[in-house]
């Protein structure tokens, strides 16, 4: 049988959040430097994990030019202090979804589910797993993740995206990594949950499936989300459009990677 090998960017150990670290700051400039926009007031004390209420000092992170590696690092450091903006009971829920629990608030969160066929056979599956481990599905030009980001439970991830006229820095945390074989199928997946400072509140899963009997290898994106600040709220139709474009572009990117 097939069993994917261990990758240096992937671990399963839980990383505990550091305590007592000072919060980094970014200067506001007119030459394309980062602009951090407070929702209201000043930043309050660190919130408990699983408290989805956005704290008064949580800041959106906007930039006129493409964010740098240092920008992404500082965004993740802020997020480590502020925690997730999703209710505790729904963190990690995408791992086994669908189906969704009856108590999941579908009236509050918008669910998106996209699938695309990548090819067939073990070679395609192995190559697709390697691409997912390097965040190939995010290297779209207008949306990016540092390809060296470790696939490790508890690890911070910063998605940078150009939303029309500005770039946004969106911090998340890897919630689970899943590799399993069942019912004649091989699965590889990981999911990350949004943290405070992200434009949205929610979670997203990226999963590969190899049906050994049929040979098909498929790539799946499953997410739930809602707006989490005033900017994403008033521009939500545009945000939903960008979510749809991301899914379409991400599947196409993975399909092209299988052909190279």
CSV table of C-alpha atoms in Angstrom, one decimal:
chain,number,residue,atom,x,y,z
A,1,UNK,CA,0.0,0.0,0.0
A,2,UNK,CA,0.9,3.6,-0.3
A,3,UNK,CA,2.0,5.7,2.7
A,4,UNK,CA,3.2,9.3,2.3
A,5,UNK,CA,6.7,10.0,3.6
A,6,UNK,CA,7.4,12.5,6.4
A,7,UNK,CA,8.1,16.0,5.2
A,8,UNK,CA,10.5,18.5,7.0
A,9,UNK,CA,7.8,21.2,7.0
A,10,UNK,CA,5.3,18.9,8.7
A,11,UNK,CA,4.9,17.9,12.4
A,12,UNK,CA,2.0,17.0,14.6
A,13,UNK,CA,3.1,18.4,18.0
A,14,UNK,CA,1.1,21.2,19.5
A,15,UNK,CA,2.9,24.5,20.0
A,16,UNK,CA,1.9,26.5,23.0
A,17,UNK,CA,1.4,30.2,22.7
A,18,UNK,CA,4.2,32.2,24.3
A,19,UNK,CA,3.3,34.3,27.3
A,20,UNK,CA,4.4,37.7,28.2
A,21,UNK,CA,5.7,38.8,24.8
A,22,UNK,CA,5.6,42.4,23.9
A,23,UNK,CA,3.3,43.3,21.0
A,24,UNK,CA,5.2,44.5,17.9
A,25,UNK,CA,4.2,47.7,16.3
A,26,UNK,CA,4.2,48.9,12.7
A,27,UNK,CA,4.7,52.5,11.6
A,28,UNK,CA,2.2,54.2,9.4
A,29,UNK,CA,3.8,55.7,6.3
A,30,UNK,CA,2.9,57.3,3.0
A,31,UNK,CA,5.4,55.3,0.9
A,32,UNK,CA,3.6,52.0,1.0
A,33,UNK,CA,4.5,51.0,4.5
A,34,UNK,CA,2.0,49.0,6.6
A,35,UNK,CA,-1.1,50.7,7.9
A,36,UNK,CA,-2.8,49.1,10.9
A,37,UNK,CA,-6.3,50.2,11.4
A,38,UNK,CA,-7.9,49.8,14.8
A,39,UNK,CA,-11.6,48.8,14.8
A,40,UNK,CA,-12.2,50.8,18.0
A,41,UNK,CA,-10.1,52.2,20.8
A,42,UNK,CA,-7.0,50.5,22.1
A,43,UNK,CA,-5.9,46.9,22.4
A,44,UNK,CA,-7.3,45.2,25.6
A,45,UNK,CA,-5.6,42.4,27.5
A,46,UNK,CA,-5.1,39.0,25.8
A,47,UNK,CA,-8.4,37.2,25.3
A,48,UNK,CA,-9.1,33.6,26.3
A,49,UNK,CA,-8.9,31.0,23.5
A,50,UNK,CA,-12.3,30.3,22.0
A,51,UNK,CA,-13.8,33.7,22.9
A,52,UNK,CA,-15.0,34.7,19.4
A,53,UNK,CA,-15.9,38.3,20.4
A,54,UNK,CA,-13.5,40.6,18.5
A,55,UNK,CA,-11.6,42.7,21.1
A,56,UNK,CA,-11.8,46.4,20.8
A,57,UNK,CA,-8.1,46.9,19.8
A,58,UNK,CA,-7.9,44.2,17.2
A,59,UNK,CA,-6.4,45.7,14.1
A,60,UNK,CA,-6.9,45.1,10.4
A,61,UNK,CA,-3.5,45.1,8.6
A,62,UNK,CA,-3.5,46.9,5.3
A,63,UNK,CA,-0.7,47.7,2.9
A,64,UNK,CA,-0.5,49.6,-0.3
A,65,UNK,CA,2.4,47.5,-1.6
A,66,UNK,CA,3.1,43.8,-1.4
A,67,UNK,CA,3.8,42.8,2.2
A,68,UNK,CA,7.3,41.7,3.2
A,69,UNK,CA,8.4,38.6,5.1
A,70,UNK,CA,8.9,40.8,8.2
A,71,UNK,CA,5.3,42.1,7.8
A,72,UNK,CA,4.0,38.5,7.7
A,73,UNK,CA,6.1,37.6,10.7
A,74,UNK,CA,4.8,40.5,12.8
A,75,UNK,CA,1.2,39.7,11.8
A,76,UNK,CA,1.6,36.1,13.1
A,77,UNK,CA,3.2,37.4,16.3
A,78,UNK,CA,0.2,39.7,17.0
A,79,UNK,CA,-2.1,36.8,16.3
A,80,UNK,CA,-0.4,34.6,18.8
A,81,UNK,CA,-1.3,37.1,21.5
A,82,UNK,CA,-4.8,37.7,20.3
A,83,UNK,CA,-6.0,34.1,19.5
A,84,UNK,CA,-8.7,32.8,17.3
A,85,UNK,CA,-11.8,34.7,16.4
A,86,UNK,CA,-14.0,31.6,16.0
A,87,UNK,CA,-16.0,30.0,18.8
A,88,UNK,CA,-14.2,27.2,20.6
A,89,UNK,CA,-16.7,24.5,19.7
A,90,UNK,CA,-16.2,25.1,16.0
A,91,UNK,CA,-12.4,25.1,15.9
A,92,UNK,CA,-11.4,22.0,13.9
A,93,UNK,CA,-14.9,21.2,12.8
A,94,UNK,CA,-13.9,21.1,9.1
A,95,UNK,CA,-11.7,18.0,9.7
A,96,UNK,CA,-14.6,15.6,9.6
A,97,UNK,CA,-17.1,17.7,7.6
A,98,UNK,CA,-19.3,17.2,5.8
A,99,UNK,CA,-21.7,16.3,7.3
A,100,UNK,CA,-22.0,19.3,9.6
A,101,UNK,CA,-23.4,19.0,13.2
A,102,UNK,CA,-27.0,19.9,13.5
A,103,UNK,CA,-26.0,22.6,16.0
A,104,UNK,CA,-23.6,24.3,13.6
A,105,UNK,CA,-24.9,27.9,12.9
A,106,UNK,CA,-25.3,27.8,9.1
A,107,UNK,CA,-27.3,31.1,9.3
A,108,UNK,CA,-24.2,32.8,10.8
A,109,UNK,CA,-21.4,31.2,8.7
A,110,UNK,CA,-21.3,30.8,4.9
A,111,UNK,CA,-20.1,27.4,3.8
A,112,UNK,CA,-18.1,26.9,0.6
A,113,UNK,CA,-17.2,23.5,-0.9
A,114,UNK,CA,-15.1,23.1,-4.1
A,115,UNK,CA,-13.6,20.0,-5.6
A,116,UNK,CA,-11.4,19.4,-8.7
A,117,UNK,CA,-9.9,16.3,-10.3
A,118,UNK,CA,-6.1,16.4,-10.5
A,119,UNK,CA,-5.4,13.2,-12.4
A,120,UNK,CA,-5.0,9.5,-11.4
A,121,UNK,CA,-2.7,7.1,-9.7
A,122,UNK,CA,-0.1,7.0,-6.9
A,123,UNK,CA,2.4,9.3,-8.7
A,124,UNK,CA,-0.2,12.1,-9.1
A,125,UNK,CA,-1.2,11.7,-5.4
A,126,UNK,CA,2.4,11.9,-4.2
A,127,UNK,CA,3.1,14.9,-6.3
A,128,UNK,CA,-0.1,16.6,-5.1
A,129,UNK,CA,0.7,16.0,-1.5
A,130,UNK,CA,4.2,17.5,-2.0
A,131,UNK,CA,2.6,20.6,-3.6
A,132,UNK,CA,0.2,21.0,-0.7
A,133,UNK,CA,3.0,20.8,1.8
A,134,UNK,CA,4.7,23.7,-0.1
A,135,UNK,CA,1.5,25.8,-0.1
A,136,UNK,CA,1.4,25.6,-3.9
A,137,UNK,CA,-2.3,26.1,-3.9
A,138,UNK,CA,-1.8,29.6,-2.5
A,139,UNK,CA,0.9,30.9,-4.9
A,140,UNK,CA,-1.5,32.8,-7.1
A,141,UNK,CA,0.2,36.2,-7.4
A,142,UNK,CA,-2.7,38.1,-5.9
A,143,UNK,CA,-2.8,35.7,-2.9
A,144,UNK,CA,0.2,34.1,-1.3
A,145,UNK,CA,1.6,32.1,1.7
A,146,UNK,CA,5.3,31.8,2.4
A,147,UNK,CA,6.1,28.3,0.9
A,148,UNK,CA,8.5,27.7,3.8
A,149,UNK,CA,5.7,27.9,6.4
A,150,UNK,CA,5.7,24.6,8.4
A,151,UNK,CA,2.6,22.4,8.3
A,152,UNK,CA,2.5,21.9,12.0
A,153,UNK,CA,-0.4,22.0,14.5
A,154,UNK,CA,-0.4,25.3,16.3
A,155,UNK,CA,1.9,27.0,13.7
A,156,UNK,CA,0.9,30.5,12.6
A,157,UNK,CA,0.2,31.2,8.9
A,158,UNK,CA,-0.2,34.6,7.2
A,159,UNK,CA,-2.2,34.8,4.0
A,160,UNK,CA,-1.5,38.0,2.0
A,161,UNK,CA,-4.1,38.9,-0.5
A,162,UNK,CA,-4.6,41.9,-2.8
A,163,UNK,CA,-8.2,43.0,-2.3
A,164,UNK,CA,-8.6,45.4,-5.2
A,165,UNK,CA,-6.6,48.5,-4.2
A,166,UNK,CA,-4.8,47.3,-1.1
A,167,UNK,CA,-3.0,44.2,0.3
A,168,UNK,CA,-4.3,42.6,3.5
A,169,UNK,CA,-2.4,40.4,5.9
A,170,UNK,CA,-4.6,37.7,7.3
A,171,UNK,CA,-3.3,35.6,10.2
A,172,UNK,CA,-4.4,32.0,10.8
A,173,UNK,CA,-3.3,29.0,12.8
A,174,UNK,CA,-3.0,25.4,11.7
A,175,UNK,CA,-5.6,23.5,13.7
A,176,UNK,CA,-5.0,19.9,12.4
A,177,UNK,CA,-3.1,17.8,10.0
A,178,UNK,CA,-4.7,14.5,8.9
A,179,UNK,CA,-3.2,11.6,7.0
A,180,UNK,CA,-5.3,8.4,6.8
A,181,UNK,CA,-6.3,5.4,4.7
A,182,UNK,CA,-9.8,4.1,4.9
A,183,UNK,CA,-12.3,2.3,2.7
A,184,UNK,CA,-9.8,1.9,-0.1
A,185,UNK,CA,-8.9,5.6,-0.2
A,186,UNK,CA,-5.9,7.7,0.9
A,187,UNK,CA,-6.4,11.1,2.4
A,188,UNK,CA,-4.0,14.0,3.2
A,189,UNK,CA,-5.5,17.2,4.6
A,190,UNK,CA,-4.8,20.2,6.9
A,191,UNK,CA,-7.0,23.0,8.2
A,192,UNK,CA,-6.3,26.4,9.5
A,193,UNK,CA,-8.5,28.7,11.6
A,194,UNK,CA,-8.7,32.5,11.4
A,195,UNK,CA,-7.2,34.6,14.2
A,196,UNK,CA,-8.0,38.1,15.3
A,197,UNK,CA,-6.8,40.6,12.7
A,198,UNK,CA,-8.1,38.5,9.8
A,199,UNK,CA,-10.7,40.0,7.6
A,200,UNK,CA,-13.0,37.0,8.2
A,201,UNK,CA,-13.8,34.6,11.0
A,202,UNK,CA,-13.8,30.9,10.0
A,203,UNK,CA,-11.8,27.9,9.0
A,204,UNK,CA,-10.6,26.3,5.8
A,205,UNK,CA,-9.6,22.7,4.9
A,206,UNK,CA,-7.4,21.6,2.0
A,207,UNK,CA,-7.7,17.9,1.3
A,208,UNK,CA,-6.4,15.4,-1.3
A,209,UNK,CA,-8.1,12.1,-1.9
A,210,UNK,CA,-6.9,9.1,-3.9
A,211,UNK,CA,-9.5,6.5,-4.7
A,212,UNK,CA,-7.3,3.5,-5.3
A,213,UNK,CA,-9.9,1.4,-7.1
A,214,UNK,CA,-11.0,4.1,-9.5
A,215,UNK,CA,-7.6,5.8,-9.6
A,216,UNK,CA,-8.9,9.3,-9.3
A,217,UNK,CA,-7.0,12.0,-7.3
A,218,UNK,CA,-9.1,14.9,-6.2
A,219,UNK,CA,-8.4,18.2,-4.5
A,220,UNK,CA,-11.0,19.7,-2.2
A,221,UNK,CA,-11.4,23.1,-0.4
A,222,UNK,CA,-14.0,23.3,2.3
A,223,UNK,CA,-14.6,26.4,4.4
A,224,UNK,CA,-17.0,28.4,6.6
A,225,UNK,CA,-16.6,32.1,7.3
A,226,UNK,CA,-18.3,35.4,8.1
A,227,UNK,CA,-17.1,39.0,8.1
A,228,UNK,CA,-15.2,40.0,11.2
A,229,UNK,CA,-14.7,43.7,10.9
A,230,UNK,CA,-16.3,46.8,9.4
A,231,UNK,CA,-14.4,46.7,6.1
A,232,UNK,CA,-15.2,43.1,5.3
A,233,UNK,CA,-18.8,43.7,6.4
A,234,UNK,CA,-19.5,46.6,4.0
A,235,UNK,CA,-17.6,44.9,1.2
A,236,UNK,CA,-18.9,41.4,1.8
A,237,UNK,CA,-20.3,40.9,-1.8
A,238,UNK,CA,-16.8,41.6,-3.1
A,239,UNK,CA,-15.2,39.4,-0.5
A,240,UNK,CA,-17.4,36.5,-1.5
A,241,UNK,CA,-16.4,37.0,-5.1
A,242,UNK,CA,-12.8,36.9,-4.1
A,243,UNK,CA,-13.4,33.7,-2.2
A,244,UNK,CA,-14.9,32.1,-5.3
A,245,UNK,CA,-12.0,33.3,-7.4
A,246,UNK,CA,-9.5,31.9,-4.9
A,247,UNK,CA,-11.1,28.4,-5.1
A,248,UNK,CA,-11.2,28.5,-8.9
A,249,UNK,CA,-7.6,29.7,-9.2
A,250,UNK,CA,-6.3,27.4,-6.5
A,251,UNK,CA,-7.8,24.3,-8.2
A,252,UNK,CA,-6.4,25.4,-11.6
A,253,UNK,CA,-3.0,26.0,-10.0
A,254,UNK,CA,-2.9,22.5,-8.6
A,255,UNK,CA,-4.0,21.0,-11.9
A,256,UNK,CA,-1.2,22.8,-13.7
A,257,UNK,CA,1.3,21.6,-11.1
A,258,UNK,CA,0.4,18.0,-12.0
A,259,UNK,CA,1.2,18.6,-15.6
A,260,UNK,CA,4.6,20.2,-15.0
